[in-house]
Short mmCIF file of C-alpha atoms in Angstrom, two decimals:
data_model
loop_
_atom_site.label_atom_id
_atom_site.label_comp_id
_atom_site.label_asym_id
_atom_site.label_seq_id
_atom_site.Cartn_x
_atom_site.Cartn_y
_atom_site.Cartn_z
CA UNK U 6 87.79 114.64 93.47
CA UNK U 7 90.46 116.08 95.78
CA UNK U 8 93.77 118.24 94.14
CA UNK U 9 96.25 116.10 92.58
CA UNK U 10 94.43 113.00 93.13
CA UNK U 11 94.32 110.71 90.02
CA UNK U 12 91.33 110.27 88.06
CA UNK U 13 90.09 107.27 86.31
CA UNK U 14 88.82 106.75 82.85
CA UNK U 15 88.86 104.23 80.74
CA UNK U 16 88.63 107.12 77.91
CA UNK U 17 91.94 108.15 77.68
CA UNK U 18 93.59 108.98 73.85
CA UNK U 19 95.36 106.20 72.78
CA UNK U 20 98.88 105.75 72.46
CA UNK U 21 100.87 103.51 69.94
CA UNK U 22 102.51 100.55 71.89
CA UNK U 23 103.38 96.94 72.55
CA UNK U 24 101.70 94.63 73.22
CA UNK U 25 99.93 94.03 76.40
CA UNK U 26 100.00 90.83 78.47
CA UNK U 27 96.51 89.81 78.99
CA UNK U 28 96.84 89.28 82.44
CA UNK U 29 96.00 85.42 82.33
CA UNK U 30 97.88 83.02 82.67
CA UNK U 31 99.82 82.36 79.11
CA UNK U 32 102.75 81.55 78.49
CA UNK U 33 104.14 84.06 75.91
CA UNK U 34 103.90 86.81 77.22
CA UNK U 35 106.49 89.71 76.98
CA UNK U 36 110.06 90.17 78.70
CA UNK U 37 112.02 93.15 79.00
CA UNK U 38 111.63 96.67 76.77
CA UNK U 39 111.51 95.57 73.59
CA UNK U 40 108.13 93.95 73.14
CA UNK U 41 106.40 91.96 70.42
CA UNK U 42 104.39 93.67 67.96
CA UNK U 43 100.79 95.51 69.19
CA UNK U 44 97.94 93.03 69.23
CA UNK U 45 94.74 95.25 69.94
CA UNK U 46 92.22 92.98 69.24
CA UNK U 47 93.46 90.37 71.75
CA UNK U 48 93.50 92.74 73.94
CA UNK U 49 89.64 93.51 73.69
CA UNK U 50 89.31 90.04 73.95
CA UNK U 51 90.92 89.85 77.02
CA UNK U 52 88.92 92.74 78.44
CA UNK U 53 85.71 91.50 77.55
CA UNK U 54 86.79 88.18 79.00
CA UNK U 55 87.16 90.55 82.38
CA UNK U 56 83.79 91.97 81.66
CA UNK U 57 82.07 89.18 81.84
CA UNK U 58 83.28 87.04 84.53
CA UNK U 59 83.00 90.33 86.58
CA UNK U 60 79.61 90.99 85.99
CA UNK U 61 78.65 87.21 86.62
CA UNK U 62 79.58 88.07 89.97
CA UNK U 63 78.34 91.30 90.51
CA UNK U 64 74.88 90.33 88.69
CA UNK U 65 74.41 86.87 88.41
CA UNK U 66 70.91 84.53 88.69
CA UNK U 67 71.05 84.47 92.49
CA UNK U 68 73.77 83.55 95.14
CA UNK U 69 76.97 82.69 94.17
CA UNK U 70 77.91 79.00 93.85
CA UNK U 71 81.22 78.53 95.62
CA UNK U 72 84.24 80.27 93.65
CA UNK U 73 82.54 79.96 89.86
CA UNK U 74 79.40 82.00 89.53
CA UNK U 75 77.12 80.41 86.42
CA UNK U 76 77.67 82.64 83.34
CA UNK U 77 76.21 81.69 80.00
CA UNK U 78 77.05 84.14 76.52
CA UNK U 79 75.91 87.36 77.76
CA UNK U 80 78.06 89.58 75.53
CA UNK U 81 75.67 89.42 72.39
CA UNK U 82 78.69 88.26 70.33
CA UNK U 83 78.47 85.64 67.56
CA UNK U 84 79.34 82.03 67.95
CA UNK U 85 82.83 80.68 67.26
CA UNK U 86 83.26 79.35 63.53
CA UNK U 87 81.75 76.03 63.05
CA UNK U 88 83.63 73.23 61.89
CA UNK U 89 84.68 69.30 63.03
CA UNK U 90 87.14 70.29 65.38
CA UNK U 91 87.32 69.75 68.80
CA UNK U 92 88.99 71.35 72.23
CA UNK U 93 88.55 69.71 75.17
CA UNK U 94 90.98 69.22 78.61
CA UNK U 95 90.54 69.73 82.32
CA UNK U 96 89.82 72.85 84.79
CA UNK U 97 92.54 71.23 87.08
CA UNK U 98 92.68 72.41 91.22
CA UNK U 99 95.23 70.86 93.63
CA UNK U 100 92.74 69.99 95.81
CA UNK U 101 90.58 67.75 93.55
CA UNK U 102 87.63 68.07 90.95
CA UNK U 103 85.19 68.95 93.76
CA UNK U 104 87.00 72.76 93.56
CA UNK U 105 86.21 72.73 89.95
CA UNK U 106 82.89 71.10 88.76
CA UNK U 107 80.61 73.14 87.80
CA UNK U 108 82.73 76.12 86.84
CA UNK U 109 81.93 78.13 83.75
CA UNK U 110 84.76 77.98 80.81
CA UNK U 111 84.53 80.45 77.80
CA UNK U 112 86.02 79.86 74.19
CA UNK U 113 86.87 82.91 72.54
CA UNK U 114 87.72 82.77 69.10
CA UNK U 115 89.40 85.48 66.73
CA UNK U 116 89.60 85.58 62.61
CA UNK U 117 92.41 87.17 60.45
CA UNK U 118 90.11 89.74 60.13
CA UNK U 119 89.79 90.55 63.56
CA UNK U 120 85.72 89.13 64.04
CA UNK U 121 85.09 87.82 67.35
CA UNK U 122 83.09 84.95 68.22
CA UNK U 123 82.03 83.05 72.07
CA UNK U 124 80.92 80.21 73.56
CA UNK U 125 80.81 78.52 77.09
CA UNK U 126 80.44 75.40 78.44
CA UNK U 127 80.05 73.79 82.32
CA UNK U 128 83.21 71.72 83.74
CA UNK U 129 81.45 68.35 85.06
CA UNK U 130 82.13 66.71 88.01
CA UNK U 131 85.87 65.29 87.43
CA UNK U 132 86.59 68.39 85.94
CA UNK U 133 86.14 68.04 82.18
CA UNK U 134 85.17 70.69 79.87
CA UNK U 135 84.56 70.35 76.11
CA UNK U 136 84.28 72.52 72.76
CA UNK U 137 83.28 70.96 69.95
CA UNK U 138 82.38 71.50 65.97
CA UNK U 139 85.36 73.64 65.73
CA UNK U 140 87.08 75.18 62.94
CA UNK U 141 90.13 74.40 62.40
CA UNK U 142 91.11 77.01 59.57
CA UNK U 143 94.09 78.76 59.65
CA UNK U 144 93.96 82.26 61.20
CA UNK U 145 91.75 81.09 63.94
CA UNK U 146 92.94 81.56 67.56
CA UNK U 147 91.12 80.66 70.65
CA UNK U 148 91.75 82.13 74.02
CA UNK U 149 89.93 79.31 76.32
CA UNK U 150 89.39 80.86 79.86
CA UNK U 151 88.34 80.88 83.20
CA UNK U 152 87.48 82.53 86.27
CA UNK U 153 88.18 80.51 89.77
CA UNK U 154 87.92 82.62 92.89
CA UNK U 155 87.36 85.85 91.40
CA UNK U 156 90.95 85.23 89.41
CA UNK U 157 90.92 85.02 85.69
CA UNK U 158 93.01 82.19 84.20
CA UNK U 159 93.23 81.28 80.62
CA UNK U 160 95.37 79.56 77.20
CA UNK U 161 95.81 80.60 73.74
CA UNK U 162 95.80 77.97 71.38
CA UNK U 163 95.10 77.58 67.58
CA UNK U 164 94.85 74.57 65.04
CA UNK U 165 98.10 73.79 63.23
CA UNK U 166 97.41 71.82 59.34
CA UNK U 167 95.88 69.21 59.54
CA UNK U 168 95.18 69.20 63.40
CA UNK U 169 91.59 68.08 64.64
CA UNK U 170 91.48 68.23 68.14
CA UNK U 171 93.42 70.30 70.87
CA UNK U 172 93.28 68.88 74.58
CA UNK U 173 94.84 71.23 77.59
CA UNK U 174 94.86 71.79 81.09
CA UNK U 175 94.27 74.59 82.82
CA UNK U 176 95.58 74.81 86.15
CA UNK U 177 94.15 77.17 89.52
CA UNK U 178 94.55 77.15 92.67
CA UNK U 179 93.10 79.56 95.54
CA UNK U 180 95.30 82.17 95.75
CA UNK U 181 97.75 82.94 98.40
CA UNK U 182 97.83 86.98 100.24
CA UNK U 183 101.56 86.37 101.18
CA UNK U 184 102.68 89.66 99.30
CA UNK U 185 106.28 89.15 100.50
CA UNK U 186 107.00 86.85 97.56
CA UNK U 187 106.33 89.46 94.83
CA UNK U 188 109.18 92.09 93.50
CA UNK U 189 109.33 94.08 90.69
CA UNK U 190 111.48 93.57 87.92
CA UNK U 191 111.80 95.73 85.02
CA UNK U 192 110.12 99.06 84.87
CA UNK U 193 109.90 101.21 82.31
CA UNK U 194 108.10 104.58 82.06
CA UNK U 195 106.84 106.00 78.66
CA UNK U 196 106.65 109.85 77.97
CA UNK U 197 104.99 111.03 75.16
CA UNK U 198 103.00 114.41 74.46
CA UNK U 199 99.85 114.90 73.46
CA UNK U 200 97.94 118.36 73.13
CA UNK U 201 98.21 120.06 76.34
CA UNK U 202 99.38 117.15 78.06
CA UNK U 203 102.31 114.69 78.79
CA UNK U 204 100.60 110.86 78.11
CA UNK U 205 102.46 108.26 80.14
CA UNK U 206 102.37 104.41 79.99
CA UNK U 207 103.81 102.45 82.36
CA UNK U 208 105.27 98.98 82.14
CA UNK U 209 106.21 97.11 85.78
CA UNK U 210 107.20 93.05 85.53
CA UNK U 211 106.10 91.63 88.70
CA UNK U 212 107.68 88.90 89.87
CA UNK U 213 106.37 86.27 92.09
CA UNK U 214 108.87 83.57 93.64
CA UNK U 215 106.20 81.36 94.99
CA UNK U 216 103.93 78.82 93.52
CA UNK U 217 100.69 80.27 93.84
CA UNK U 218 98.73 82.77 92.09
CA UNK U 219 99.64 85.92 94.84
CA UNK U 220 95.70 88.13 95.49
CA UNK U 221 94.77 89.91 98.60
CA UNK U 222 90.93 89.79 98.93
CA UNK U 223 88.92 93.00 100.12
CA UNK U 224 88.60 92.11 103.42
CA UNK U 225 91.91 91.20 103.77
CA UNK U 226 93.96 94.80 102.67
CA UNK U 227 93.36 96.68 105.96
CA UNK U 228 95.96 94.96 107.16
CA UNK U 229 98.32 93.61 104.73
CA UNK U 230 100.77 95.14 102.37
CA UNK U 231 100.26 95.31 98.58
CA UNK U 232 101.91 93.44 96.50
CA UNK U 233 101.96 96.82 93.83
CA UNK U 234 102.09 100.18 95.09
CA UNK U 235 103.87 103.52 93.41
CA UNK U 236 102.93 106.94 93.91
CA UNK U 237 102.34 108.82 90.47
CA UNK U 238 103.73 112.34 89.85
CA UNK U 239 101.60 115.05 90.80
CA UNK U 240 98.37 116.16 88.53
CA UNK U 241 97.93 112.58 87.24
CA UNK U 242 94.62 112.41 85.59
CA UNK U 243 92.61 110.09 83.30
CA UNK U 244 93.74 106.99 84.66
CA UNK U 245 93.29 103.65 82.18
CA UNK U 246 94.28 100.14 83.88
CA UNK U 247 92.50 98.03 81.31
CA UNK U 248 95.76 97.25 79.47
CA UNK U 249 96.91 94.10 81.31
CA UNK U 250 93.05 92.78 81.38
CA UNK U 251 93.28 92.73 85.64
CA UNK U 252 91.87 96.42 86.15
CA UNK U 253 89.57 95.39 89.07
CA UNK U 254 92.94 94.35 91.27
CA UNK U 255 93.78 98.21 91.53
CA UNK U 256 92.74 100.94 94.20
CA UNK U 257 93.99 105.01 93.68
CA UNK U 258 94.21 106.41 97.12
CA UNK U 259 95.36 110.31 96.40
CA UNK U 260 98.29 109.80 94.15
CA UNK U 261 98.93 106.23 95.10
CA UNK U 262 97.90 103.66 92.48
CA UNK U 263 98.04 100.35 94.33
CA UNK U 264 97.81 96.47 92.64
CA UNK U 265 95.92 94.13 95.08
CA UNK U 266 96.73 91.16 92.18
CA UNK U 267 96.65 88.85 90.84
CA UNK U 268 100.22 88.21 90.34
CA UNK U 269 100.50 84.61 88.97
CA UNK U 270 103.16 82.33 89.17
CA UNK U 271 105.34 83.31 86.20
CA UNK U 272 104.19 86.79 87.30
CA UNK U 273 102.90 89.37 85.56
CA UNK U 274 103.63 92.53 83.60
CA UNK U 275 101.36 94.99 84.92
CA UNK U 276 100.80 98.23 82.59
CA UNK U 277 98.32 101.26 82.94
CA UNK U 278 98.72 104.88 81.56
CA UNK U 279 97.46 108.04 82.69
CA UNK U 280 98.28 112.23 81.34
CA UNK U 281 99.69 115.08 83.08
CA UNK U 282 98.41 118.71 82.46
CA UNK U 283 100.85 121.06 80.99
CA UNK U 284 100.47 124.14 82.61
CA UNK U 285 100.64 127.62 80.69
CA UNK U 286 103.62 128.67 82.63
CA UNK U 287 105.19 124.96 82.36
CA UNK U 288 105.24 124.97 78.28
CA UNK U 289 108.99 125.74 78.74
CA UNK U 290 110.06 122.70 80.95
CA UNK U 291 108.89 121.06 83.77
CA UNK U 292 109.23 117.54 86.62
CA UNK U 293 108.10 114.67 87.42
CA UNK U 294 108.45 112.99 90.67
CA UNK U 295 107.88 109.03 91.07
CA UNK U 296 108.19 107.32 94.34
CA UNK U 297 108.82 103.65 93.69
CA UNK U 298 106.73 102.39 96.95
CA UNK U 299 107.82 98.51 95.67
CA UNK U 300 110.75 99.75 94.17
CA UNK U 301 112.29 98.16 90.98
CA UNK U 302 115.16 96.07 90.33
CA UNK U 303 115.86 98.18 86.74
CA UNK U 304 114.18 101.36 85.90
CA UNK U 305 114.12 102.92 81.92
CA UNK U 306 112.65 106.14 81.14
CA UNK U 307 111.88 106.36 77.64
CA UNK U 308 110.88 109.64 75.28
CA UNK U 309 110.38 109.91 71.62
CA UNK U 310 113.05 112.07 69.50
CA UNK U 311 110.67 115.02 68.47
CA UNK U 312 109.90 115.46 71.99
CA UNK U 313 109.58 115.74 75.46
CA UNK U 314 113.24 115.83 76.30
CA UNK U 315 113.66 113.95 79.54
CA UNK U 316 116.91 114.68 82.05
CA UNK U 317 118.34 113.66 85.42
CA UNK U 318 121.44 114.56 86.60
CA UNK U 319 124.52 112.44 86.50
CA UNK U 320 122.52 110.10 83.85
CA UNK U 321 123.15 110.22 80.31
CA UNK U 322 121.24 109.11 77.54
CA UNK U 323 121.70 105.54 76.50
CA UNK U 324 120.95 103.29 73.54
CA UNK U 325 117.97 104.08 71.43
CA UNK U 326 114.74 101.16 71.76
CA UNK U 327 112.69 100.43 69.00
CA UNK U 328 108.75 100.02 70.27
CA UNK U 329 107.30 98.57 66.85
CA UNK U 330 108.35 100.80 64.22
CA UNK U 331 108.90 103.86 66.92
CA UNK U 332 112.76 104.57 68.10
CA UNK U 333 112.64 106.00 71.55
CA UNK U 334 115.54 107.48 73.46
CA UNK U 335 116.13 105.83 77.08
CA UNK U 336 117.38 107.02 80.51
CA UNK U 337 118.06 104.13 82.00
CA UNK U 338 118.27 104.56 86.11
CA UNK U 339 119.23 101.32 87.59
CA UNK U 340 117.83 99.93 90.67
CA UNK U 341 115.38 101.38 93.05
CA UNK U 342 115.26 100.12 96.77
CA UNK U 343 111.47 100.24 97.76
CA UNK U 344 110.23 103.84 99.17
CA UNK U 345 113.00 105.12 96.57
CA UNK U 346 111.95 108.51 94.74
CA UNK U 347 113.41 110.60 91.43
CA UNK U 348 112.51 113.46 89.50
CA UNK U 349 112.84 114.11 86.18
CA UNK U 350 113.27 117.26 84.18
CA UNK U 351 111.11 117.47 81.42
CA UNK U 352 112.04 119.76 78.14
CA UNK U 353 108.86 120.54 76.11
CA UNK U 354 110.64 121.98 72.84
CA UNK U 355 107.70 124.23 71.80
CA UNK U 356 107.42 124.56 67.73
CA UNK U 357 108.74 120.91 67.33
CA UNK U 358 106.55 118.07 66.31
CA UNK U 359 104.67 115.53 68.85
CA UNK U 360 101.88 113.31 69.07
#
């Protein structure tokens, strides 16, 4: 690995936080800097829902058929929870069923108590899919998802009292590489320390003002712009982009993280962390530099009371947010026109209580 040149992992410590959109294409998912409530085990679910379309394609039984590789239940996980319940609806492509049949659709399911279960089924030829013998208990939610053109799509659902059968429609569409219709939002950059190092999550809301799900292909990003790029502060190790369930749509060049998409039509909030070394002779204080390739329409950096102590001239400190139970102070920056950079001045108040 060359100097300064960010590392992935997917092993880095964890930190307490919101919760992450999954990436697919629900509804709910966050706005803003004050997020709903952590969800952890949804977002396993959404990973492993990554995993294995992902390895479908790499693996497979033999060549690809069209845009939806066969999968069957490869993860070893248990069935979903039987019952007499039913959900059924349509894998649903602009262009007619003939995009769709055949496609693989998976039916994750999740207990109170956090026990997973899977199942898949085949769309048929006018695009019909089907789960049944159900169960329709309370505390039951199903993620129902699907991969179309390499792109992960999916819906949450769950049985309401007395409810027997659940139909839905899941729309795709191939995607579009016209980058120009995606911006970024909010951003907002987490500092927290940990041991000998400065843990950082990110949080970017991409927007996209088109209708189609926004993806530039491999062979297509030699010579078209991303629709994600920022270059991370210098030392940036231990890189984990699992947390909005799209980590194969990034690239690290040096200290560039770039976001090839998706970015769906309601867009997407895109979220990774990575640490920064504290050096020996940087216990006292230290900075960051960013360079907001994309730039950002409103930019929040936010840092725990006990420590670090963030600063940048001419900015003062601003409201406290609450993340869960967690008050954080906040620096908040305004806008950033794309190529924009900052530094921050970071306080490490030795003998004082972190993570």
């Amino acid at each position: 690995a060359r100097d300064g040149a960010v590392q992935p992992t997917h092993g880095a410590p964890s930190i307490d936080r919101p919760q992450a959109n999954t990436g697919l294409c629900v509804k709910d998912q966050a706005t803003g800097i004050r997020p709903p409530e952590p969800s952890p085990a949804w977002l396993l679910v959404v990973v492993a829902l990554m995993v294995l379309f992902s390895s479908a394609e790499r693996v497979g039984t033999g060549a690809a058929q069209g845009p939806h590789e066969s999968l069957g239940n490869e993860s070893g996980a248990p069935d979903v929870p039987p019952g007499t319940a039913a959900i059924f609806g349509q894998l649903l492509h602009p262009d007619g069923n003939a995009k769709t049949a055949g496609s693989t659709i998976l039916l994750y399911s999740l207990a109170a108590d956090g026990s997973p279960g899977i199942r898949t089924t085949v769309v048929d030829a006018s695009g019909v899919f089907r789960f049944s013998n159900l169960s329709s208990a309370s505390g039951i939610t199903y993620l129902v998802g699907a991969s179309y053109a390499g792109i992960p799509y999916g819906k949450r659902v769950a049985f309401k009292p007395g409810q027997s059968e659940i139909a839905l429609v899941i729309d795709v569409d191939d995607p579009s590489a016209n980058t120009s219709l995606v911006s970024v939002g909010d951003t907002s950059l987490r500092v927290e320390w940990i041991g000998s190092s400065l843990a950082i999550e990110e949080i970017h809301q991409l927007e996209n003002s088109g209708d189609e799900v926004i993806f530039v292909a491999r062979e297509q990003r030699k010579n078209t712009q991303p629709p994600f790029r920022i270059t991370l502060p210098v030392g940036a190790e231990r890189l984990d982009t699992t947390l909005s369930g799209v980590a194969d749509g990034y690239e690290v060049q040096g200290n560039e993280l770039i976001f090839w998409g998706p970015v769906y039509a309601d867009g997407l909030e895109l979220r990774f962390r990575y640490q920064v070394p504290i050096a020996r002779a940087a216990r006292a204080g230290m900075k960051l530099r960013w360079t907001l390739d994309s730039g950002s329409r409103r930019t929040s950096l936010l840092f725990p009371p006990a420590g670090p102590t963030l600063s940048m001239p001419g900015i003062s400190t601003g409201a406290d947010v609450i993340l869960g139970d967690r008050p954080f102070h906040a620096l908040y920056l305004g806008e950033f026109s794309p190529g924009s950079s900052f530094e921050v001045a970071v306080f490490l108040q030795i003998g004082r209580a972190h993570v």
